[in-house]
């Protein structure tokens, strides 16, 4: 099946630093990728939709200047958490859609997630 | 707006028994898709099963089946013959209305007991 990778899987950083997380679709092209955030024992909350070659679409309440998303190619989207603070500590998961041509069913594959801890 | 409701924060089931995880949804869209994912402690999201709003038959994938009741807007997941490895968080999700991202429910933690 299709695979989506994320790097790094785990990162610990000091408050005030910036952290970049990569999301790659390994065997298919993804014009659209999504970034989710998950707090412990909570559900996945959509942060933004990453569109190849254009600006990301952010969900209400998500600071676009803090969570920078770049979708530079059909297989790579990056999320940069700028000036990270302890409250940004979370599990970040990306996903990508592989379009099958059918309007109602398009497979969505998730990356393994990145656990960010900000000290 | 779309909303997914999972009312069972936690469920216990004996090994080899069947278990039903509840999911109800709310949408005004005519075309939508319903998904179930399993999330073990490692954090990865594992796709289990999909049901399209126009699918007349309930979806099945091995030990997983989806009890789709469109009029009641419910999409319960049935796991037959539970195994210890089924212990995990289970999320119901939907996509529709031209929105490509998934909307997730709050999840149900399933614990399979020997």
Coordinates of N, CA and C in Angstrom, one line a residue:
Chain A
X1 N 0.8 -1.2 0.0 CA 0.0 0.0 0.0 C 0.8 1.2 0.0
X2 N 0.2 2.4 -0.2 CA 0.9 3.6 -0.3 C 1.5 4.0 1.1
X3 N 2.6 4.6 1.1 CA 3.3 5.0 2.3 C 3.5 6.5 2.4
X4 N 3.3 7.0 3.6 CA 3.6 8.4 3.9 C 4.6 8.3 5.1
X5 N 5.7 9.0 4.9 CA 6.7 9.1 5.9 C 6.8 10.5 6.6
X6 N 7.2 10.5 7.8 CA 7.5 11.7 8.5 C 8.8 11.7 9.2
X7 N 9.4 12.9 9.2 CA 10.8 13.0 9.8 C 10.9 14.3 10.5
X8 N 11.4 14.4 11.7 CA 11.8 13.3 12.5 C 10.5 12.6 13.2
X9 N 10.8 11.5 13.8 CA 9.7 10.8 14.5 C 9.5 11.4 15.9
X10 N 10.6 12.0 16.4 CA 10.6 12.5 17.8 C 11.6 13.7 17.8
X11 N 11.2 14.8 18.4 CA 12.1 15.9 18.6 C 11.9 16.6 19.9
X12 N 13.0 16.9 20.5 CA 13.0 17.7 21.7 C 13.8 19.0 21.5
X13 N 13.2 20.1 21.8 CA 13.9 21.3 21.5 C 13.7 22.3 22.7
X14 N 14.5 23.3 22.7 CA 14.4 24.4 23.7 C 13.4 25.4 23.2
X15 N 12.8 26.0 24.2 CA 11.8 27.1 23.9 C 12.4 28.2 23.1
X16 N 11.7 28.7 22.1 CA 12.3 29.7 21.3 C 12.9 29.3 20.0
X17 N 13.2 28.0 19.9 CA 13.8 27.5 18.6 C 12.7 27.1 17.7
X18 N 13.1 26.9 16.4 CA 12.1 26.5 15.4 C 12.4 25.1 15.0
X19 N 11.3 24.4 14.7 CA 11.4 22.9 14.4 C 10.7 22.7 13.1
X20 N 11.4 22.0 12.2 CA 10.8 21.6 10.9 C 10.5 20.1 10.8
X21 N 9.3 19.8 10.4 CA 8.8 18.4 10.3 C 8.5 18.2 8.8
X22 N 9.0 17.1 8.3 CA 8.8 16.8 6.9 C 7.8 15.6 6.7
X23 N 7.0 15.8 5.7 CA 6.0 14.7 5.4 C 6.2 14.4 3.9
X24 N 6.4 13.1 3.6 CA 6.7 12.7 2.2 C 5.7 11.6 1.8
X25 N 5.2 11.7 0.6 CA 4.5 10.5 0.1 C 5.5 9.8 -0.8
X26 N 5.7 8.5 -0.4 CA 6.8 7.8 -1.0 C 6.6 7.1 -2.3
X27 N 5.4 6.8 -2.6 CA 5.1 6.1 -3.9 C 3.9 6.6 -4.6
X28 N 3.5 7.8 -4.3 CA 2.5 8.5 -5.1 C 2.6 10.0 -5.0
X29 N 2.0 10.7 -5.9 CA 2.1 12.1 -5.9 C 0.8 12.6 -5.1
X30 N 1.1 13.6 -4.3 CA 0.0 14.1 -3.4 C -0.1 15.6 -3.6
X31 N -1.1 16.1 -4.4 CA -1.2 17.5 -4.5 C -1.8 18.2 -3.2
X32 N -2.4 17.3 -2.4 CA -2.9 17.8 -1.2 C -2.4 17.0 0.0
X33 N -2.0 17.6 1.0 CA -1.6 17.0 2.3 C -2.2 17.7 3.4
X34 N -2.4 17.1 4.5 CA -3.0 17.7 5.7 C -2.1 17.5 6.9
X35 N -2.2 18.5 7.7 CA -1.5 18.5 9.0 C -2.5 18.5 10.1
X36 N -2.3 17.5 11.0 CA -3.2 17.4 12.2 C -2.3 17.5 13.4
X37 N -3.0 17.8 14.5 CA -2.3 17.9 15.8 C -3.2 17.1 16.8
X38 N -2.5 16.4 17.6 CA -3.2 15.5 18.6 C -2.6 15.7 20.0
X39 N -3.4 16.1 20.9 CA -2.9 16.2 22.3 C -3.2 14.8 22.9
X40 N -2.4 14.5 24.0 CA -2.6 13.2 24.7 C -4.0 12.8 25.0
X41 N -4.4 11.6 24.6 CA -5.7 11.1 24.8 C -6.8 11.9 24.2
X42 N -6.5 12.6 23.2 CA -7.5 13.4 22.5 C -7.5 13.0 21.0
X43 N -8.5 13.7 20.3 CA -8.6 13.3 18.9 C -7.7 14.1 18.0
X44 N -7.7 13.8 16.8 CA -6.9 14.6 15.8 C -7.7 15.9 15.4
X45 N -6.9 17.0 15.4 CA -7.5 18.2 15.0 C -6.8 18.7 13.8
X46 N -7.6 19.0 12.8 CA -7.0 19.5 11.5 C -6.4 20.9 11.8
X47 N -5.1 21.1 11.4 CA -4.5 22.4 11.5 C -4.6 23.1 10.2
X48 N -4.2 22.4 9.1 CA -4.2 23.1 7.8 C -4.1 22.1 6.7
X49 N -4.5 22.6 5.5 CA -4.5 21.8 4.3 C -3.3 22.4 3.5
X50 N -2.4 21.5 3.1 CA -1.2 22.0 2.3 C -1.5 21.7 0.9
X51 N -1.4 22.7 0.0 CA -1.6 22.5 -1.4 C -0.3 22.8 -2.2
X52 N 0.0 21.8 -3.0 CA 1.2 21.9 -3.8 C 1.2 23.2 -4.7
X53 N 2.2 24.0 -4.6 CA 2.4 25.1 -5.4 C 1.5 26.3 -5.0
X54 N 0.8 26.3 -3.9 CA 0.1 27.4 -3.4 C 0.1 27.5 -1.9
X55 N -0.6 28.5 -1.4 CA -0.5 28.7 0.0 C -1.4 27.7 0.7
X56 N -1.0 27.4 1.9 CA -1.8 26.5 2.8 C -3.1 27.1 3.2
X57 N -4.0 26.3 3.5 CA -5.3 26.8 4.1 C -5.4 26.4 5.5
X58 N -5.4 27.4 6.4 CA -5.4 27.1 7.8 C -6.8 27.1 8.4
X59 N -6.9 26.2 9.4 CA -8.2 26.2 10.1 C -8.3 27.3 11.1
X60 N -9.5 27.6 11.4 CA -9.7 28.8 12.3 C -9.0 28.5 13.7
X61 N -8.3 29.6 14.1 CA -7.6 29.5 15.4 C -6.2 29.0 15.3
X62 N -5.8 28.6 14.1 CA -4.4 28.1 13.9 C -3.6 29.3 13.4
X63 N -2.5 29.6 14.1 CA -1.7 30.8 13.7 C -0.8 30.4 12.5
X64 N -1.0 31.1 11.4 CA -0.3 30.7 10.2 C 1.2 31.2 10.3
X65 N 1.4 32.2 11.1 CA 2.8 32.7 11.3 C 3.6 31.8 12.2
X66 N 2.9 31.1 13.0 CA 3.6 30.2 13.9 C 3.8 28.8 13.3
X67 N 2.9 28.4 12.6 CA 2.9 27.0 11.9 C 3.1 27.3 10.4
X68 N 4.3 27.3 9.9 CA 4.5 27.6 8.5 C 4.5 26.3 7.7
X69 N 3.7 26.3 6.7 CA 3.6 25.1 5.9 C 4.0 25.4 4.5
X70 N 4.9 24.5 3.9 CA 5.4 24.7 2.6 C 5.2 23.3 1.9
X71 N 4.6 23.4 0.7 CA 4.3 22.2 -0.1 C 5.0 22.4 -1.5
X72 N 6.3 22.2 -1.4 CA 7.2 22.6 -2.5 C 7.1 21.6 -3.7
X73 N 6.8 20.4 -3.4 CA 6.7 19.4 -4.5 C 5.5 18.5 -4.3
X74 N 5.3 17.6 -5.3 CA 4.1 16.7 -5.2 C 4.3 15.6 -4.2
X75 N 5.5 15.5 -3.6 CA 5.7 14.5 -2.6 C 6.2 15.0 -1.3
X76 N 6.3 16.2 -1.1 CA 6.8 16.8 0.1 C 6.1 18.0 0.6
X77 N 5.7 17.9 1.9 CA 5.2 19.1 2.6 C 5.9 19.2 3.9
X78 N 6.2 20.4 4.3 CA 6.9 20.6 5.6 C 6.1 21.6 6.5
X79 N 6.2 21.3 7.8 CA 5.5 22.1 8.8 C 6.7 22.6 9.7
X80 N 6.8 23.9 9.8 CA 7.8 24.5 10.7 C 7.1 25.2 11.8
X81 N 7.4 24.7 13.0 CA 6.9 25.4 14.2 C 7.9 26.4 14.6
X82 N 7.5 27.7 14.5 CA 8.5 28.8 14.7 C 8.4 29.2 16.2
X83 N 9.6 29.6 16.7 CA 9.6 30.0 18.1 C 8.8 29.2 19.0
X84 N 9.1 27.9 19.0 CA 8.3 26.9 19.8 C 8.3 27.2 21.3
X85 N 7.2 26.9 21.9 CA 7.0 27.1 23.3 C 6.4 25.8 23.9
X86 N 6.5 25.6 25.2 CA 6.0 24.3 25.7 C 4.6 24.0 25.3
X87 N 3.7 25.0 25.2 CA 2.3 24.7 24.8 C 2.2 24.1 23.4
X88 N 3.3 24.2 22.6 CA 3.3 23.6 21.2 C 3.6 22.1 21.3
X89 N 4.0 21.6 22.4 CA 4.3 20.2 22.6 C 3.1 19.4 22.2
X90 N 3.3 18.5 21.3 CA 2.1 17.7 20.8 C 2.6 16.6 19.9
X91 N 1.6 15.9 19.4 CA 1.9 14.9 18.4 C 1.3 15.4 17.1
X92 N 2.2 15.6 16.1 CA 1.8 16.1 14.8 C 1.8 15.0 13.7
X93 N 0.7 14.9 13.1 CA 0.5 13.9 12.1 C 0.1 14.5 10.7
X94 N 0.8 14.0 9.7 CA 0.4 14.5 8.3 C -0.3 13.3 7.6
X95 N -1.1 13.7 6.6 CA -1.7 12.7 5.8 C -1.7 13.2 4.3
X96 N -1.9 12.3 3.4 CA -1.9 12.6 2.0 C -3.0 11.8 1.3
X97 N -3.6 12.4 0.4 CA -4.6 11.7 -0.4 C -4.0 11.2 -1.7
X98 N -4.3 9.9 -2.0 CA -4.0 9.4 -3.3 C -5.4 9.3 -4.0
X99 N -5.5 10.1 -5.0 CA -6.7 10.1 -5.8 C -6.9 8.9 -6.6
X100 N -8.1 8.3 -6.5 CA -8.3 7.1 -7.3 C -9.2 7.4 -8.6
X101 N -9.7 8.6 -8.7 CA -10.5 9.0 -9.8 C -12.0 8.8 -9.5
X102 N -12.3 8.2 -8.3 CA -13.7 8.1 -7.9 C -14.0 9.2 -7.0
X103 N -15.2 9.8 -7.2 CA -15.5 11.1 -6.5 C -15.6 10.9 -5.0
X104 N -16.1 9.8 -4.6 CA -16.5 9.7 -3.2 C -15.4 9.0 -2.3
X105 N -14.6 8.3 -3.0 CA -13.6 7.5 -2.2 C -12.2 7.8 -2.7
X106 N -11.4 8.4 -1.9 CA -10.0 8.6 -2.2 C -9.2 8.3 -1.0
X107 N -8.3 7.4 -1.2 CA -7.6 6.9 0.0 C -6.7 8.0 0.6
X108 N -6.8 8.0 1.9 CA -6.1 8.9 2.7 C -5.1 8.2 3.6
X109 N -3.8 8.5 3.4 CA -2.8 7.8 4.2 C -2.1 8.7 5.2
X110 N -1.8 8.1 6.3 CA -1.3 8.9 7.4 C 0.2 8.6 7.6
X111 N 1.0 9.6 7.9 CA 2.3 9.4 8.3 C 2.3 8.9 9.8
X112 N 3.5 8.4 10.2 CA 3.6 7.8 11.6 C 3.6 8.8 12.7
X113 N 3.6 10.1 12.4 CA 3.6 11.1 13.4 C 4.9 11.6 13.9
X114 N 4.9 12.8 14.4 CA 6.1 13.4 15.0 C 5.8 13.9 16.4
X115 N 6.5 13.4 17.4 CA 6.2 13.9 18.8 C 7.2 15.0 19.1
X116 N 6.6 16.2 19.3 CA 7.4 17.3 19.6 C 7.3 17.7 21.1
X117 N 8.4 17.8 21.7 CA 8.5 18.2 23.1 C 9.3 19.5 23.2
X118 N 8.7 20.5 23.7 CA 9.4 21.8 23.8 C 9.7 22.0 25.3
X119 N 11.0 22.2 25.6 CA 11.4 22.3 27.0 C 11.3 23.8 27.5
Chain B
X1 N -21.8 22.2 8.6 CA -20.6 21.7 9.3 C -20.8 20.2 9.6
X2 N -19.7 19.5 9.7 CA -19.8 18.1 9.9 C -19.4 17.8 11.4
X3 N -20.0 16.8 11.9 CA -19.7 16.5 13.3 C -19.7 15.0 13.5
X4 N -18.7 14.4 14.2 CA -18.7 13.0 14.5 C -18.8 12.8 16.0
X5 N -19.6 12.0 16.5 CA -19.8 11.7 17.9 C -19.5 10.3 18.2
X6 N -18.6 10.1 19.1 CA -18.3 8.8 19.7 C -18.5 8.8 21.2
X7 N -19.6 8.2 21.6 CA -20.0 8.3 23.0 C -19.3 7.4 24.0
X8 N -18.5 6.5 23.5 CA -17.9 5.5 24.4 C -16.4 5.9 24.6
X9 N -16.0 6.5 25.7 CA -14.6 6.8 25.8 C -13.8 5.6 26.0
X10 N -14.3 4.5 26.6 CA -13.6 3.3 26.8 C -14.5 2.1 26.7
X11 N -13.9 1.0 26.2 CA -14.7 -0.2 26.1 C -13.8 -1.4 26.5
X12 N -14.4 -2.4 27.2 CA -13.7 -3.6 27.5 C -14.4 -4.8 26.7
X13 N -13.6 -5.7 26.3 CA -14.2 -6.9 25.6 C -13.3 -8.1 25.9
X14 N -13.9 -9.2 26.1 CA -13.1 -10.4 26.3 C -12.6 -10.9 24.9
X15 N -11.4 -11.5 25.0 CA -10.8 -12.0 23.8 C -11.7 -13.0 23.2
X16 N -11.8 -13.0 21.8 CA -12.6 -13.9 21.0 C -14.1 -13.4 20.9
X17 N -14.5 -12.4 21.7 CA -15.8 -12.0 21.6 C -15.9 -10.8 20.6
X18 N -17.1 -10.5 20.2 CA -17.4 -9.4 19.3 C -17.6 -8.1 20.1
X19 N -17.3 -7.0 19.5 CA -17.6 -5.7 20.1 C -18.0 -4.7 19.1
X20 N -18.9 -3.8 19.5 CA -19.4 -2.8 18.6 C -19.0 -1.4 19.2
X21 N -18.4 -0.6 18.4 CA -18.0 0.7 18.7 C -18.9 1.7 18.0
X22 N -19.5 2.6 18.8 CA -20.6 3.4 18.3 C -20.0 4.7 17.6
X23 N -20.7 5.1 16.6 CA -20.3 6.4 15.9 C -21.6 7.0 15.3
X24 N -21.9 8.2 15.6 CA -23.0 8.9 14.9 C -22.4 10.1 14.3
X25 N -23.0 10.6 13.2 CA -22.5 11.7 12.5 C -23.6 12.7 12.1
X26 N -23.2 13.9 11.8 CA -24.1 14.9 11.5 C -23.6 15.7 10.3
X27 N -24.4 15.7 9.2 CA -24.0 16.4 8.0 C -25.2 16.7 7.2
X28 N -25.1 17.8 6.4 CA -26.2 18.1 5.5 C -25.8 17.7 4.1
X29 N -24.7 17.1 3.9 CA -24.2 16.7 2.6 C -24.9 15.4 2.2
X30 N -25.1 15.3 0.9 CA -25.7 14.0 0.4 C -24.6 13.0 0.1
X31 N -23.4 13.5 -0.3 CA -22.3 12.6 -0.6 C -21.2 12.8 0.4
X32 N -20.9 11.7 1.1 CA -19.9 11.7 2.1 C -19.3 10.3 2.3
X33 N -18.2 10.3 3.0 CA -17.6 9.0 3.3 C -17.3 8.9 4.7
X34 N -17.4 7.7 5.2 CA -17.2 7.4 6.7 C -16.0 6.4 6.8
X35 N -15.2 6.7 7.7 CA -13.9 5.9 7.9 C -13.8 5.5 9.4
X36 N -13.1 4.4 9.6 CA -12.7 4.0 10.9 C -11.2 3.8 10.8
X37 N -10.5 4.3 11.9 CA -9.0 4.2 12.0 C -8.7 3.6 13.4
X38 N -7.7 2.8 13.4 CA -7.1 2.3 14.7 C -5.8 3.0 15.0
X39 N -5.7 3.4 16.2 CA -4.4 4.1 16.6 C -3.8 3.3 17.8
X40 N -2.8 2.5 17.6 CA -2.2 1.8 18.7 C -1.3 2.8 19.5
X41 N -0.7 2.4 20.5 CA 0.1 3.3 21.4 C 1.3 3.9 20.6
X42 N 1.7 3.3 19.5 CA 2.8 3.9 18.7 C 2.4 5.2 18.0
X43 N 1.1 5.4 17.9 CA 0.6 6.6 17.3 C 0.2 6.6 15.9
X44 N 0.6 5.6 15.2 CA 0.3 5.5 13.7 C -1.2 5.3 13.6
X45 N -1.8 5.9 12.5 CA -3.2 5.8 12.2 C -3.3 4.7 11.1
X46 N -4.1 3.6 11.5 CA -4.2 2.5 10.6 C -5.6 2.5 10.1
X47 N -5.8 2.6 8.8 CA -7.1 2.5 8.1 C -7.7 1.2 8.3
X48 N -9.0 1.1 8.7 CA -9.7 -0.1 8.9 C -10.7 -0.4 7.8
X49 N -11.6 0.6 7.6 CA -12.8 0.3 6.8 C -13.4 1.6 6.3
X50 N -14.0 1.6 5.2 CA -14.7 2.8 4.6 C -16.1 2.4 4.1
X51 N -17.0 3.4 4.3 CA -18.4 3.3 3.8 C -18.8 4.6 3.1
X52 N -19.2 4.5 1.9 CA -19.7 5.6 1.2 C -21.1 5.8 1.4
X53 N -21.6 7.1 1.4 CA -23.0 7.4 1.7 C -23.9 6.7 0.7
X54 N -23.5 6.4 -0.5 CA -24.4 5.8 -1.5 C -24.2 4.3 -1.6
X55 N -23.3 3.8 -0.7 CA -23.2 2.3 -0.7 C -24.3 1.7 -0.1
X56 N -25.0 0.7 -0.8 CA -26.1 0.1 -0.2 C -25.8 -1.1 0.8
X57 N -24.6 -1.7 0.5 CA -24.2 -2.8 1.4 C -23.3 -2.3 2.5
X58 N -23.4 -2.9 3.6 CA -22.4 -2.5 4.7 C -21.1 -3.0 4.3
X59 N -20.1 -2.2 4.6 CA -18.7 -2.5 4.3 C -18.2 -3.6 5.2
X60 N -17.3 -4.5 4.7 CA -16.7 -5.5 5.5 C -15.2 -5.6 5.1
X61 N -14.4 -5.8 6.1 CA -12.9 -6.0 5.8 C -12.4 -7.0 6.8
X62 N -12.4 -8.2 6.5 CA -11.9 -9.2 7.4 C -12.8 -9.3 8.6
X63 N -12.2 -9.0 9.8 CA -12.9 -9.1 11.1 C -13.7 -7.8 11.3
X64 N -13.5 -6.8 10.5 CA -14.2 -5.5 10.7 C -15.4 -5.4 9.8
X65 N -16.5 -4.9 10.3 CA -17.6 -4.6 9.5 C -18.2 -3.3 10.0
X66 N -18.9 -2.6 9.1 CA -19.4 -1.3 9.5 C -20.9 -1.4 9.4
X67 N -21.6 -1.2 10.4 CA -23.1 -1.2 10.5 C -23.6 0.2 10.2
X68 N -23.9 0.4 8.9 CA -24.3 1.7 8.4 C -25.8 1.8 8.4
X69 N -26.3 2.8 9.2 CA -27.7 3.1 9.2 C -27.9 4.5 8.9
X70 N -28.1 4.7 7.6 CA -28.1 6.1 7.1 C -29.2 7.0 7.7
X71 N -30.4 6.4 7.8 CA -31.5 7.2 8.4 C -31.2 7.7 9.8
X72 N -30.5 6.9 10.5 CA -30.1 7.2 11.9 C -28.8 7.9 12.0
X73 N -28.1 8.0 10.8 CA -26.8 8.7 10.8 C -25.8 8.0 11.8
X74 N -25.8 6.7 11.7 CA -24.8 6.0 12.5 C -24.0 5.1 11.6
X75 N -22.8 4.9 12.1 CA -21.8 4.1 11.4 C -20.9 3.3 12.4
X76 N -21.5 2.3 13.0 CA -20.9 1.6 14.1 C -19.9 0.6 13.5
X77 N -18.8 0.5 14.2 CA -17.8 -0.5 13.8 C -18.0 -1.8 14.6
X78 N -18.0 -2.9 14.0 CA -18.1 -4.2 14.6 C -16.8 -5.0 14.4
X79 N -16.2 -5.4 15.5 CA -15.0 -6.2 15.4 C -15.4 -7.6 15.9
X80 N -15.2 -8.5 15.1 CA -15.6 -9.9 15.5 C -14.3 -10.6 16.0
X81 N -14.5 -11.6 16.9 CA -13.4 -12.4 17.4 C -12.2 -11.6 17.8
X82 N -12.5 -10.7 18.8 CA -11.4 -9.8 19.3 C -10.1 -10.5 19.7
X83 N -9.1 -9.8 19.4 CA -7.7 -10.3 19.7 C -7.0 -9.3 20.6
X84 N -6.1 -9.8 21.3 CA -5.3 -8.9 22.2 C -4.7 -7.7 21.5
X85 N -4.3 -7.9 20.3 CA -3.7 -6.9 19.4 C -4.7 -5.8 19.0
X86 N -6.0 -6.1 19.3 CA -7.0 -5.1 18.9 C -7.0 -3.9 19.9
X87 N -6.4 -4.1 21.0 CA -6.4 -3.0 22.0 C -5.7 -1.8 21.5
X88 N -6.5 -0.7 21.4 CA -6.0 0.5 20.8 C -7.1 1.6 20.9
X89 N -6.8 2.8 20.4 CA -7.8 3.8 20.2 C -8.4 3.6 18.9
X90 N -9.7 3.8 18.8 CA -10.4 3.7 17.5 C -11.1 5.0 17.2
X91 N -10.9 5.6 16.0 CA -11.5 6.8 15.6 C -12.4 6.6 14.4
X92 N -13.6 7.2 14.6 CA -14.5 7.3 13.5 C -14.3 8.7 12.8
X93 N -14.4 8.7 11.5 CA -14.1 10.0 10.8 C -15.0 10.1 9.6
X94 N -15.2 11.3 9.1 CA -16.0 11.5 7.9 C -15.3 12.5 7.0
X95 N -15.7 12.4 5.7 CA -15.2 13.4 4.7 C -16.4 13.6 3.8
X96 N -16.7 14.9 3.5 CA -17.8 15.2 2.5 C -17.9 16.7 2.3
X97 N -18.9 17.0 1.5 CA -19.2 18.4 1.2 C -18.1 19.1 0.5
X98 N -17.3 18.4 -0.3 CA -16.3 19.0 -1.0 C -15.0 19.3 -0.1
X99 N -15.1 18.9 1.1 CA -14.0 19.1 2.0 C -13.2 17.8 2.0
X100 N -11.9 18.0 1.7 CA -11.1 16.8 1.5 C -10.5 16.3 2.8
X101 N -10.4 17.1 3.8 CA -9.9 16.7 5.1 C -10.9 15.8 5.9
X102 N -10.4 15.0 6.7 CA -11.3 14.2 7.6 C -11.6 14.9 8.9
X103 N -12.8 14.7 9.3 CA -13.3 15.2 10.6 C -13.3 14.0 11.5
X104 N -12.7 14.1 12.6 CA -12.6 12.9 13.5 C -13.5 13.0 14.7
X105 N -14.0 11.9 15.2 CA -14.6 11.8 16.5 C -13.6 11.8 17.6
X106 N -14.1 11.8 18.8 CA -13.2 11.9 20.0 C -12.5 10.6 20.3
X107 N -12.9 9.5 19.7 CA -12.3 8.2 19.9 C -12.8 7.3 21.0
X108 N -12.6 6.1 20.9 CA -12.9 5.1 21.9 C -11.7 4.2 22.1
X109 N -11.4 4.1 23.4 CA -10.2 3.2 23.8 C -10.7 1.8 24.0
X110 N -10.3 0.9 23.2 CA -10.7 -0.5 23.4 C -9.7 -1.3 24.1
X111 N -10.0 -2.0 25.1 CA -9.1 -2.9 25.8 C -9.7 -4.3 25.7
X112 N -8.9 -5.2 25.1 CA -9.2 -6.6 25.0 C -8.6 -7.4 26.1
X113 N -9.4 -8.1 26.8 CA -8.9 -8.8 28.0 C -8.8 -10.3 27.7
X114 N -7.7 -10.9 28.2 CA -7.6 -12.4 28.0 C -8.6 -13.2 28.8

